[in-house]
Amino acid sequence: MIVTSSTKFNTRIVSVGMASIWLGTVMILLPFIAALLLLIIAKWKADTTGFVMWVFVVIMALTYFKTDAGVVFLASIAGFIKSYPIALMVCTSIFMITYMQKTGALDRIIVAFKTLGGEGKEPFQIMFINIGLGCFLVSIGATPVTMLPPIMVALGYSSMAAVALPAIGYDPLTTFALLAIPAVIFQSVISKLFGGAFPTLAESGFIFSLFMPIVTTGIAFGMMFIAGGKKLLFQKNSLLFASVGGLTTGGTAILVNGLAKLLKNDGFVQLTGLIAGLFTCFAMLLLAKIKGYKIFDESNLTDADLEIKKKMPLWKAFLPWIILVVLGAVINFVPQIHNFFFSELAMSIKIGGTNPIALKVFWNAWFLVIVATIISMPFLGVKNGVLLDSLRTWAKRAIRPVFSAAIFFSVAFVMNWSGATGAINSETGKWIIVPENNMISILADVSAIIFGNFYPMVVPFIGLLGGFVSGSETSAIVMFTQYQFTTGKNLGLLDQSIVVMGAANGVGGGLASVLSPAKIQNATAVIDKQGIEGEVIKKTAPIALLMTISVAVLTLCWVNRYPWYYWIAAFAAEICLLLIFYLLVMAIQKLIKKRAARKQTEQTTGEEKKEEESK
């Protein structure tokens, strides 16, 4: 058994017994295994899968883990309510996009994007549209996987590339999507585990941002491979645009969050994706200008596109987003306004023995989205049934994604409060939990036993699993942050190292966005290419896994505070192992091709002999 600095941990292991711990671990993993099978084999939707998973967890909590029935019920309710910032952001952003679609604003924006670049400018187009605009759009509540595929098809990319590139393009900064809701939720969860004072949003946002450059740059190169294979990847312009674009995106994330930490201004964090997207777009435009590219080209516009262009000026089409950006800047950059909405109007509620939930209604991104949409209505119009039609379409589109976003929070809350007896501690106001019956404690014990000081390498893959199952980085954060916290405590890690593990879990969950069946299906639907989801995932999965491995190595070195030469050795070992694996795969493929060629030759020879004999 691995010895840790936690005496309580060792005592618990002895008192509970290894057999009980391993059996409990198997029981906890069953819902996740079932969810994977439902998603991959049965091809269920994320919301249905989430509900079934919740039922599994509730039954186990009530029976095997001896949780009070009232606790299970109230924890599920608390999870639903806790999910409201992300669930309502999904809800309101769908309404904004639907309204823009019905008024013609979205079509006008798509036409504008179609004019970007031209033939032979693929590296510029890929980086500008899918990483620059992708990060900007998802940061303000738009959805790249539903907006950008039609543009990529219009620019001449294959259906597979048109789906895969937008899906993976905004992946690196998913933590700062939807005005940084995932980062906000992470800070809310982790700070309560530490007692409320540490870390601040700026501190946790800065730790997240330090993962970004390696991920953004890696994904930028991966996008070139998706679009044109090795031929496009190793072109001089591809290497140049991918390097500059990836480093600009990741570097801007560090700059914005570094300023937030230095100035102790949490409001900067919410604008990370927006600023990083704009900076990346500007860097790509500047680089294209230096290269002498013709940036705007209307030669590929159809007559229908030109008619759309005449009907609406571009500023009016962008108006909801412009208003949203202004509102976000004002409410986050003006200290008095930020403090009023964030602190004075926090509106905390408490459900049973759970932690208080601060609603912060007027500060949350979903509220800004709905306000921006309403303000834009006099300009975009509500006549001819546009508003009513928008509401009808929105109701059809929003129900399942909103429920999906919420149900996984309930799963997480039931797991976190499993083993609670129903009695409330008079000092803390929280339910009293029996550690031996708590799912998170059991998972943390097993993780510490199996992996010890190498556990940080596993963390990003746990996030990847949570993100794949739930389709959301935020859900992965809620499901597993307490797990990372408890395991970190068992291993005797410093507080900052535990936050790093929590952040790595979130980054892994973000990388799973490109593997999420729900998101890929949305992208294929808008270009009428349903059925190519498997092909897309086959292309994007290796890139997501490669980036997750890189994050795992970075997490291991960072959490254990290795000296600089250990970092170099760790990444050198990663590169060598990946190179060996790549050569092995290439050798196997070559062997398969040779066997196929030999079989074809033998078959041809046999047919020729038969023809000669018949003659």
Coordinates of C-alpha atoms in Angstrom, one line a residue:
M1 CA 0.0 0.0 0.0
I2 CA 1.2 3.5 -0.8
V3 CA 1.9 5.6 2.3
T4 CA 0.6 9.1 2.2
S5 CA 0.9 12.0 4.6
S6 CA -2.7 11.7 5.6
T7 CA -3.1 9.7 8.8
K8 CA -6.9 9.8 8.5
F9 CA -6.6 8.2 5.0
N10 CA -4.5 5.3 6.3
T11 CA -6.9 4.8 9.2
R12 CA -9.9 4.7 7.0
I13 CA -8.3 2.1 4.7
V14 CA -7.6 -0.2 7.6
S15 CA -11.1 0.2 9.2
V16 CA -13.1 -0.2 6.0
G17 CA -11.1 -3.0 4.4
M18 CA -9.8 -3.4 0.9
A19 CA -12.6 -5.7 -0.3
S20 CA -15.3 -3.2 0.6
I21 CA -13.4 -0.4 -1.1
W22 CA -12.9 -2.3 -4.4
L23 CA -16.5 -3.5 -4.4
G24 CA -17.7 0.1 -3.9
T25 CA -15.4 1.3 -6.7
V26 CA -17.0 -1.2 -9.1
M27 CA -20.5 -0.1 -8.1
I28 CA -19.6 3.6 -8.6
L29 CA -18.1 2.9 -12.1
L30 CA -21.1 0.9 -13.3
P31 CA -23.3 4.0 -14.2
F32 CA -20.4 5.5 -16.2
I33 CA -19.8 2.2 -18.1
A34 CA -23.6 2.0 -18.8
A35 CA -23.6 5.6 -20.0
L36 CA -20.7 4.9 -22.4
L37 CA -22.5 1.9 -23.8
L38 CA -25.7 3.8 -24.3
L39 CA -23.9 6.7 -26.1
I40 CA -21.5 4.6 -28.3
I41 CA -23.5 1.4 -29.0
A42 CA -27.1 2.3 -28.5
K43 CA -26.5 5.9 -29.7
W44 CA -28.8 7.4 -27.2
K45 CA -29.1 11.2 -26.7
A46 CA -27.1 12.9 -23.9
D47 CA -30.2 13.9 -22.0
T48 CA -31.7 10.4 -22.0
T49 CA -28.4 8.9 -21.1
G50 CA -28.0 11.4 -18.2
F51 CA -31.4 10.6 -16.8
V52 CA -30.7 6.8 -16.8
M53 CA -27.3 7.5 -15.2
W54 CA -29.0 9.6 -12.5
V55 CA -31.5 6.7 -11.8
F56 CA -28.5 4.3 -11.4
V57 CA -26.7 6.6 -9.0
V58 CA -29.8 7.3 -6.9
I59 CA -30.6 3.6 -6.5
M60 CA -27.0 2.9 -5.5
A61 CA -26.9 5.8 -3.1
L62 CA -30.1 4.6 -1.4
T63 CA -29.1 1.0 -1.1
Y64 CA -25.4 0.1 -1.2
F65 CA -24.1 3.5 0.1
K66 CA -26.8 3.8 2.8
T67 CA -27.8 7.4 2.0
D68 CA -30.8 9.0 3.6
A69 CA -33.7 9.3 1.1
G70 CA -34.3 12.9 1.9
V71 CA -30.7 13.7 1.2
V72 CA -30.9 12.0 -2.2
F73 CA -34.0 14.0 -3.1
L74 CA -32.8 17.4 -1.9
A75 CA -29.3 16.8 -3.4
S76 CA -30.9 16.1 -6.8
I77 CA -32.9 19.3 -6.5
A78 CA -29.8 21.3 -5.4
G79 CA -27.9 20.0 -8.4
F80 CA -30.6 21.1 -10.8
I81 CA -30.6 24.6 -9.2
K82 CA -26.8 24.7 -9.2
S83 CA -26.8 24.0 -12.9
Y84 CA -28.9 27.0 -13.7
P85 CA -26.1 29.3 -14.9
I86 CA -25.0 26.8 -17.6
A87 CA -28.5 25.5 -18.3
L88 CA -30.0 28.9 -18.7
M89 CA -27.0 30.0 -20.7
V90 CA -27.7 27.1 -23.1
C91 CA -31.4 28.1 -23.1
T92 CA -30.9 31.8 -23.8
S93 CA -28.1 31.4 -26.3
I94 CA -30.3 29.0 -28.3
F95 CA -33.0 31.7 -28.3
M96 CA -30.6 34.4 -29.4
I97 CA -29.3 32.3 -32.3
T98 CA -32.8 31.2 -33.3
Y99 CA -34.1 34.8 -33.3
M100 CA -31.1 35.9 -35.4
Q101 CA -31.8 33.1 -37.8
K102 CA -35.5 34.0 -38.1
T103 CA -34.7 37.7 -38.7
G104 CA -32.1 37.0 -41.4
A105 CA -29.2 38.3 -39.3
L106 CA -27.5 34.9 -39.1
D107 CA -27.7 34.5 -42.9
R108 CA -26.2 37.9 -43.3
I109 CA -23.3 37.0 -41.0
I110 CA -22.7 33.7 -42.8
V111 CA -22.5 35.6 -46.2
A112 CA -19.9 37.9 -44.7
F113 CA -17.8 35.0 -43.5
K114 CA -18.1 33.4 -47.0
T115 CA -16.1 36.3 -48.4
L116 CA -13.1 35.6 -46.1
G117 CA -9.9 34.5 -47.9
G118 CA -9.8 32.7 -51.2
E119 CA -8.4 29.7 -53.0
G120 CA -5.0 28.7 -51.7
K121 CA -5.5 30.5 -48.4
E122 CA -6.6 27.4 -46.4
P123 CA -4.2 27.9 -43.4
F124 CA -5.5 31.5 -43.0
Q125 CA -9.1 30.5 -43.4
I126 CA -8.9 27.6 -41.0
M127 CA -7.3 29.6 -38.2
F128 CA -9.3 32.8 -38.6
I129 CA -12.7 31.1 -38.8
N130 CA -12.4 28.1 -36.6
I131 CA -10.1 29.2 -33.8
G132 CA -10.4 33.0 -33.9
L133 CA -14.1 33.3 -34.7
G134 CA -14.9 30.0 -33.0
C135 CA -13.4 31.1 -29.6
F136 CA -15.1 34.5 -29.9
L137 CA -18.5 33.1 -30.9
V138 CA -18.6 30.4 -28.1
S139 CA -17.5 33.0 -25.5
I140 CA -20.5 35.2 -26.2
G141 CA -23.0 32.3 -26.3
A142 CA -23.1 31.5 -30.0
T143 CA -22.5 27.9 -31.2
P144 CA -19.6 27.3 -33.7
V145 CA -20.7 23.7 -34.4
T146 CA -24.1 25.0 -35.8
M147 CA -22.9 28.3 -37.4
L148 CA -19.6 27.5 -39.0
P149 CA -20.1 24.2 -40.9
P150 CA -22.2 25.8 -43.7
I151 CA -19.5 28.4 -44.1
M152 CA -16.7 25.8 -44.4
V153 CA -18.8 23.9 -47.0
A154 CA -19.3 27.1 -49.0
L155 CA -15.6 27.7 -49.0
G156 CA -15.0 24.3 -50.6
Y157 CA -14.1 22.1 -47.7
S158 CA -15.2 18.5 -47.4
S159 CA -18.3 17.6 -45.2
M160 CA -16.0 15.8 -42.8
A161 CA -13.6 18.8 -42.5
A162 CA -16.6 21.3 -42.3
V163 CA -17.9 19.5 -39.2
A164 CA -14.6 18.6 -37.6
L165 CA -12.8 21.9 -37.8
P166 CA -15.4 24.1 -36.0
A167 CA -15.9 21.3 -33.4
I168 CA -12.2 21.1 -32.5
G169 CA -11.4 24.8 -33.2
Y170 CA -12.9 26.2 -30.1
D171 CA -12.0 23.2 -28.0
P172 CA -8.8 24.7 -26.4
L173 CA -10.8 27.6 -24.7
T174 CA -13.9 25.7 -23.7
T175 CA -13.1 26.6 -20.1
F176 CA -13.8 30.2 -21.0
A177 CA -16.9 29.6 -23.2
L178 CA -20.2 31.2 -22.5
L179 CA -18.5 34.2 -20.8
A180 CA -16.4 31.7 -18.8
I181 CA -19.3 29.9 -17.1
P182 CA -17.2 26.6 -16.8
A183 CA -14.4 28.6 -15.0
V184 CA -17.0 30.3 -12.8
I185 CA -18.6 27.0 -11.8
F186 CA -15.2 25.5 -11.1
Q187 CA -14.2 28.4 -8.8
S188 CA -17.5 28.1 -7.0
V189 CA -17.1 24.4 -6.4
I190 CA -13.4 24.3 -5.5
S191 CA -13.5 27.4 -3.2
K192 CA -16.2 25.9 -1.1
L193 CA -14.1 22.8 -0.6
F194 CA -11.3 25.0 0.6
G195 CA -13.5 27.0 2.9
G196 CA -14.5 29.9 0.7
A197 CA -11.4 32.2 0.5
F198 CA -9.2 30.3 -2.0
P199 CA -8.9 30.3 -4.9
T200 CA -10.5 33.4 -6.4
L201 CA -11.9 33.3 -9.9
A202 CA -8.8 35.2 -11.1
E203 CA -6.4 32.7 -9.4
S204 CA -8.2 29.6 -10.8
G205 CA -8.6 31.2 -14.2
F206 CA -4.8 31.9 -14.4
I207 CA -4.1 28.2 -13.6
F208 CA -6.4 27.1 -16.3
S209 CA -4.8 29.6 -18.8
L210 CA -1.3 28.1 -18.2
F211 CA -2.5 24.9 -19.9
M212 CA -3.7 26.8 -22.9
P213 CA -0.7 27.4 -25.2
I214 CA 0.3 23.8 -25.5
V215 CA -3.3 22.8 -26.2
T216 CA -4.2 25.6 -28.6
T217 CA -1.0 25.1 -30.6
G218 CA -1.4 21.3 -30.8
I219 CA -4.9 21.6 -31.9
A220 CA -4.0 24.2 -34.5
F221 CA -1.6 21.7 -36.1
G222 CA -4.2 19.0 -35.8
M223 CA -6.7 21.2 -37.7
M224 CA -4.3 21.4 -40.6
F225 CA -4.0 17.6 -40.7
I226 CA -7.8 17.2 -40.6
A227 CA -8.2 19.6 -43.5
G228 CA -5.5 18.3 -45.8
G229 CA -3.5 15.5 -44.2
K230 CA 0.2 15.5 -44.1
K231 CA 0.5 17.4 -47.3
L232 CA -1.2 20.5 -45.9
L233 CA 0.2 20.1 -42.4
F234 CA 3.8 20.4 -43.5
Q235 CA 3.3 23.3 -45.8
K236 CA 5.3 26.4 -44.9
N237 CA 2.2 28.6 -44.5
S238 CA 0.4 25.9 -42.4
L239 CA 3.3 25.7 -40.0
L240 CA 3.4 29.5 -39.8
F241 CA -0.3 30.2 -39.3
A242 CA -0.8 27.3 -36.9
S243 CA 2.1 28.4 -34.8
V244 CA 1.1 32.1 -34.6
G245 CA -2.6 31.3 -34.2
G246 CA -2.2 28.7 -31.5
L247 CA 0.4 30.7 -29.5
T248 CA -1.7 33.9 -29.8
T249 CA -4.8 32.2 -28.5
G250 CA -3.1 30.5 -25.6
G251 CA -0.8 33.5 -24.9
T252 CA -3.8 35.9 -24.8
A253 CA -5.5 33.6 -22.3
I254 CA -2.5 33.8 -20.0
L255 CA -2.2 37.6 -20.5
V256 CA -5.9 38.3 -19.6
N257 CA -6.0 36.0 -16.6
G258 CA -2.5 37.2 -15.5
L259 CA -3.9 40.7 -15.4
A260 CA -7.0 39.5 -13.6
K261 CA -4.8 37.9 -10.9
L262 CA -2.4 40.9 -10.7
L263 CA -5.2 43.4 -10.5
K264 CA -7.4 41.1 -8.4
N265 CA -10.2 41.7 -10.8
D266 CA -12.3 38.5 -11.4
G267 CA -14.2 40.3 -14.2
F268 CA -11.4 39.9 -16.7
V269 CA -11.7 36.1 -16.6
Q270 CA -15.2 36.2 -18.1
L271 CA -13.9 38.0 -21.2
T272 CA -11.0 35.6 -21.8
G273 CA -12.5 33.8 -24.8
L274 CA -13.8 37.0 -26.3
I275 CA -10.5 38.8 -26.1
A276 CA -8.5 35.7 -27.2
G277 CA -10.7 35.2 -30.2
L278 CA -10.4 38.8 -31.3
F279 CA -6.7 38.9 -30.8
T280 CA -6.3 35.7 -32.8
C281 CA -8.5 37.1 -35.6
F282 CA -6.4 40.3 -35.6
A283 CA -3.1 38.3 -35.7
M284 CA -4.3 36.1 -38.6
L285 CA -5.4 39.2 -40.5
L286 CA -2.1 40.9 -39.9
L287 CA -0.1 37.8 -41.0
A288 CA -2.3 37.5 -44.1
K289 CA -1.7 41.1 -44.9
I290 CA 2.1 40.6 -44.5
K291 CA 1.8 37.6 -46.8
G292 CA 0.0 39.8 -49.4
Y293 CA -3.3 37.8 -49.3
K294 CA -6.5 39.2 -50.7
I295 CA -8.5 38.9 -47.4
F296 CA -12.1 39.6 -48.6
D297 CA -13.2 37.9 -51.8
E298 CA -16.8 38.0 -53.0
S299 CA -16.2 35.9 -56.1
N300 CA -17.7 32.8 -54.5
L301 CA -21.0 34.5 -53.5
T302 CA -24.1 33.2 -55.2
D303 CA -27.0 35.4 -56.4
A304 CA -28.9 34.4 -53.3
D305 CA -26.0 35.5 -51.1
L306 CA -25.8 38.9 -52.8
E307 CA -29.5 39.4 -52.3
I308 CA -29.1 38.6 -48.6
K309 CA -26.3 41.1 -48.4
K310 CA -28.5 43.9 -49.9
K311 CA -31.3 43.3 -47.4
M312 CA -29.4 44.0 -44.2
P313 CA -26.2 46.0 -43.2
L314 CA -23.6 43.9 -41.4
W315 CA -23.6 46.1 -38.3
K316 CA -27.3 45.4 -37.8
A317 CA -26.8 41.6 -38.1
F318 CA -24.0 41.7 -35.5
L319 CA -26.0 44.0 -33.2
P320 CA -27.0 41.3 -30.6
W321 CA -23.4 40.3 -30.2
I322 CA -22.1 43.8 -30.1
I323 CA -24.6 44.7 -27.3
L324 CA -23.6 41.5 -25.4
V325 CA -19.9 42.4 -25.6
V326 CA -20.6 45.9 -24.3
L327 CA -22.8 44.6 -21.5
G328 CA -20.2 42.0 -20.5
A329 CA -17.4 44.6 -20.5
V330 CA -19.4 47.1 -18.4
I331 CA -20.6 44.6 -15.8
N332 CA -17.1 43.1 -15.4
F333 CA -14.7 46.0 -15.9
V334 CA -16.5 48.7 -13.8
P335 CA -15.7 47.7 -10.2
Q336 CA -18.7 49.3 -8.6
I337 CA -21.2 47.7 -11.1
H338 CA -19.4 44.3 -10.8
N339 CA -19.4 44.4 -7.0
F340 CA -23.1 45.4 -6.9
F341 CA -24.3 42.6 -9.2
F342 CA -21.8 40.0 -8.1
S343 CA -21.8 40.5 -4.3
E344 CA -24.7 42.6 -3.1
L345 CA -27.2 40.9 -5.4
A346 CA -25.8 37.4 -4.8
M347 CA -29.2 36.1 -3.6
S348 CA -27.9 32.9 -1.9
I349 CA -30.3 30.0 -1.2
K350 CA -29.7 26.9 0.9
I351 CA -31.3 23.5 0.2
G352 CA -31.1 21.0 3.1
G353 CA -27.5 20.4 4.2
T354 CA -25.9 21.4 0.9
N355 CA -23.6 24.4 0.5
P356 CA -25.4 27.7 -0.1
I357 CA -26.0 28.4 -3.8
A358 CA -25.4 32.0 -4.9
L359 CA -27.8 32.7 -7.7
K360 CA -26.2 36.0 -8.9
V361 CA -29.0 36.4 -11.4
F362 CA -28.1 39.8 -12.8
W363 CA -24.4 39.1 -13.1
N364 CA -24.7 35.7 -14.9
A365 CA -24.0 35.5 -18.6
W366 CA -27.5 34.1 -19.5
F367 CA -29.1 37.3 -18.2
L368 CA -26.9 39.4 -20.4
V369 CA -27.7 37.3 -23.4
I370 CA -31.5 37.8 -23.0
V371 CA -31.0 41.5 -22.3
A372 CA -28.9 41.9 -25.5
T373 CA -31.5 40.0 -27.5
I374 CA -34.3 42.2 -26.3
I375 CA -32.4 45.4 -26.9
S376 CA -31.7 44.3 -30.5
M377 CA -35.4 43.6 -31.3
P378 CA -36.4 47.1 -32.3
F379 CA -33.6 47.0 -34.9
L380 CA -34.0 43.5 -36.2
G381 CA -37.8 43.5 -35.9
V382 CA -40.6 41.4 -34.4
K383 CA -43.2 41.8 -37.1
N384 CA -44.7 39.2 -39.4
G385 CA -44.7 36.6 -36.7
V386 CA -40.9 36.6 -36.4
L387 CA -40.9 36.6 -32.6
L388 CA -43.6 34.0 -32.3
D389 CA -41.9 31.8 -34.8
S390 CA -38.6 32.2 -32.9
L391 CA -40.2 31.2 -29.6
R392 CA -41.8 28.1 -31.2
T393 CA -38.5 26.9 -32.8
W394 CA -36.6 27.8 -29.6
A395 CA -39.0 25.7 -27.5
K396 CA -38.3 22.6 -29.7
R397 CA -34.6 23.1 -29.7
A398 CA -33.9 24.1 -26.1
I399 CA -35.7 21.5 -23.9
R400 CA -33.3 18.5 -24.4
P401 CA -30.0 20.5 -24.2
V402 CA -31.2 22.3 -21.1
F403 CA -32.3 19.1 -19.4
S404 CA -29.0 17.5 -20.4
A405 CA -27.0 20.3 -18.9
A406 CA -28.9 20.1 -15.6
I407 CA -29.2 16.3 -15.0
F408 CA -25.5 15.7 -14.8
F409 CA -25.3 18.3 -12.0
S410 CA -27.8 16.2 -10.1
V411 CA -25.7 13.1 -10.7
A412 CA -22.7 14.9 -9.2
F413 CA -24.6 16.2 -6.2
V414 CA -25.9 12.8 -5.3
M415 CA -22.4 11.3 -5.6
N416 CA -20.9 14.1 -3.5
W417 CA -23.5 13.7 -0.7
S418 CA -23.8 9.9 -0.8
G419 CA -23.3 8.4 2.6
A420 CA -25.1 11.3 4.4
T421 CA -27.3 10.2 7.3
G422 CA -29.7 13.1 7.1
A423 CA -28.4 14.7 10.3
I424 CA -27.0 18.2 9.9
N425 CA -23.9 19.4 11.7
S426 CA -24.9 22.3 13.9
E427 CA -21.6 24.2 13.3
T428 CA -21.2 23.9 9.5
G429 CA -24.9 23.6 8.6
K430 CA -24.1 20.7 6.3
W431 CA -25.2 17.0 6.2
I432 CA -23.0 14.6 8.2
I433 CA -21.4 12.1 5.8
V434 CA -20.0 8.7 6.7
P435 CA -16.8 8.6 4.6
E436 CA -16.9 4.8 4.3
N437 CA -20.2 5.2 2.4
N438 CA -19.3 8.2 0.3
M439 CA -18.7 7.5 -3.4
I440 CA -16.1 10.3 -3.8
S441 CA -14.1 9.2 -0.7
I442 CA -14.1 5.6 -2.0
L443 CA -12.9 6.6 -5.5
A444 CA -10.3 8.9 -4.0
D445 CA -9.0 6.1 -1.7
V446 CA -8.6 3.7 -4.6
S447 CA -7.0 6.3 -6.8
A448 CA -4.4 7.1 -4.2
I449 CA -3.7 3.4 -3.6
I450 CA -3.3 2.5 -7.3
F451 CA -1.5 5.6 -8.7
G452 CA 0.1 7.3 -5.8
N453 CA 2.3 10.3 -6.9
F454 CA 1.5 9.5 -10.5
Y455 CA -2.2 10.1 -10.0
P456 CA -2.0 13.6 -11.6
M457 CA -1.4 11.9 -15.0
V458 CA -4.8 10.2 -14.7
V459 CA -6.7 13.4 -13.9
P460 CA -7.1 14.8 -17.5
F461 CA -8.4 11.4 -18.7
I462 CA -11.0 11.4 -15.9
G463 CA -12.2 14.8 -17.2
L464 CA -12.2 13.5 -20.8
L465 CA -14.5 10.7 -19.7
G466 CA -16.8 13.1 -17.8
G467 CA -16.9 15.5 -20.8
F468 CA -17.6 12.6 -23.2
V469 CA -20.4 11.2 -21.1
S470 CA -22.1 14.5 -20.3
G471 CA -21.2 16.5 -23.4
S472 CA -20.1 19.4 -21.2
E473 CA -16.9 20.5 -19.5
T474 CA -19.0 22.2 -16.8
S475 CA -20.7 18.9 -16.0
A476 CA -17.3 17.2 -15.9
I477 CA -16.1 19.9 -13.5
V478 CA -19.1 19.5 -11.2
M479 CA -18.9 15.6 -11.2
F480 CA -15.2 15.2 -10.5
T481 CA -13.8 18.4 -8.8
Q482 CA -14.6 17.1 -5.3
Y483 CA -13.1 13.7 -6.3
Q484 CA -9.8 15.5 -7.3
F485 CA -9.9 17.5 -4.1
T486 CA -10.3 14.5 -1.9
T487 CA -7.6 12.4 -3.7
G488 CA -5.2 15.4 -3.5
K489 CA -5.8 15.6 0.2
N490 CA -5.2 11.8 0.6
L491 CA -1.9 12.2 -1.2
G492 CA -0.9 15.1 1.0
L493 CA -0.6 17.6 -1.9
L494 CA -0.4 21.4 -1.4
D495 CA -3.6 23.5 -2.0
Q496 CA -2.3 25.0 -5.2
S497 CA -1.4 21.5 -6.6
I498 CA -5.0 20.4 -5.8
V499 CA -6.4 23.3 -7.8
V500 CA -4.0 22.4 -10.7
M501 CA -5.5 18.9 -10.6
G502 CA -9.0 20.3 -10.6
A503 CA -8.1 22.6 -13.6
A504 CA -6.6 19.6 -15.5
N505 CA -9.8 17.7 -15.0
G506 CA -11.6 20.7 -16.5
V507 CA -9.2 20.9 -19.5
G508 CA -9.7 17.2 -20.2
G509 CA -13.5 17.7 -20.1
G510 CA -13.1 20.6 -22.6
L511 CA -11.1 18.4 -25.0
A512 CA -14.0 15.9 -24.9
S513 CA -16.2 18.5 -26.7
V514 CA -14.9 17.2 -30.0
L515 CA -15.9 13.7 -29.1
S516 CA -19.4 14.5 -27.9
P517 CA -22.0 12.8 -30.0
A518 CA -24.5 15.5 -29.3
K519 CA -22.3 18.3 -30.6
I520 CA -21.1 16.4 -33.7
Q521 CA -24.7 15.5 -34.5
N522 CA -25.7 19.2 -34.3
A523 CA -22.9 20.0 -36.8
T524 CA -23.8 17.3 -39.3
A525 CA -27.5 18.3 -39.1
V526 CA -26.9 21.9 -40.3
I527 CA -25.3 20.6 -43.5
D528 CA -27.6 17.7 -44.0
K529 CA -24.8 15.1 -43.6
Q530 CA -26.1 12.9 -40.8
G531 CA -24.3 9.6 -40.7
I532 CA -20.7 10.9 -40.9
E533 CA -20.4 11.3 -37.1
G534 CA -18.2 8.2 -36.8
E535 CA -15.9 9.4 -39.6
V536 CA -15.5 12.8 -37.8
I537 CA -14.8 11.3 -34.4
K538 CA -12.2 8.9 -35.9
K539 CA -10.4 12.0 -37.3
T540 CA -10.6 14.1 -34.2
A541 CA -10.2 11.5 -31.4
P542 CA -6.4 11.0 -31.9
I543 CA -5.9 14.8 -31.7
A544 CA -8.0 15.0 -28.5
L545 CA -6.1 12.1 -27.0
L546 CA -2.7 13.5 -28.0
M547 CA -3.6 16.8 -26.3
T548 CA -4.9 15.0 -23.2
I549 CA -1.6 13.1 -22.9
S550 CA 0.3 16.4 -23.1
V551 CA -1.9 17.9 -20.4
A552 CA -1.3 14.7 -18.3
V553 CA 2.4 15.1 -18.5
L554 CA 2.2 18.8 -17.7
T555 CA -0.1 18.1 -14.8
L556 CA 2.3 15.5 -13.4
C557 CA 5.3 17.8 -13.4
W558 CA 3.3 20.8 -12.1
V559 CA 1.5 19.1 -9.3
N560 CA 4.6 17.3 -8.0
R561 CA 6.7 20.5 -8.4
Y562 CA 9.4 18.7 -10.4
P563 CA 12.6 20.6 -11.2
W564 CA 13.0 22.0 -14.8
Y565 CA 15.1 19.0 -16.0
Y566 CA 12.3 16.6 -15.0
W567 CA 9.9 18.5 -17.1
I568 CA 12.2 18.2 -20.1
A569 CA 12.7 14.5 -19.5
A570 CA 9.0 13.9 -19.1
F571 CA 8.1 15.7 -22.4
A572 CA 11.0 14.0 -24.2
A573 CA 9.8 10.6 -23.0
E574 CA 6.3 11.5 -24.2
I575 CA 7.6 12.5 -27.7
C576 CA 9.7 9.3 -27.9
L577 CA 6.8 7.1 -26.9
L578 CA 4.4 8.8 -29.3
L579 CA 7.0 8.5 -32.1
I580 CA 7.4 4.8 -31.4
F581 CA 3.7 4.3 -31.4
Y582 CA 3.3 6.3 -34.7
L583 CA 6.1 4.2 -36.4
L584 CA 4.4 1.0 -35.1
V585 CA 1.0 2.0 -36.5
M586 CA 2.7 3.0 -39.9
A587 CA 4.4 -0.4 -40.0
I588 CA 1.2 -2.3 -39.3
Q589 CA -0.6 -0.3 -42.0
K590 CA 2.2 -1.0 -44.4
L591 CA 2.1 -4.7 -43.6
I592 CA -1.7 -4.8 -44.1
K593 CA -1.3 -3.1 -47.5
K594 CA 1.4 -5.6 -48.5
R595 CA -0.8 -8.5 -47.5
A596 CA -3.8 -7.0 -49.4
A597 CA -1.6 -6.4 -52.5
R598 CA -0.2 -10.0 -52.3
K599 CA -3.7 -11.4 -51.9
Q600 CA -4.9 -9.3 -54.9
T601 CA -1.9 -10.5 -57.0
E602 CA -2.6 -14.2 -56.1
Q603 CA -6.3 -13.7 -56.9
T604 CA -5.4 -12.1 -60.3
T605 CA -2.9 -14.9 -61.1
G606 CA -5.5 -17.5 -60.2
E607 CA -8.1 -16.0 -62.5
E608 CA -5.5 -15.8 -65.3
K609 CA -4.7 -19.5 -64.9
K610 CA -8.4 -20.4 -64.9
E611 CA -8.8 -18.4 -68.2
E612 CA -5.9 -20.2 -69.8
E613 CA -7.2 -23.6 -68.7
S614 CA -10.6 -22.8 -70.0
K615 CA -9.1 -21.9 -73.4

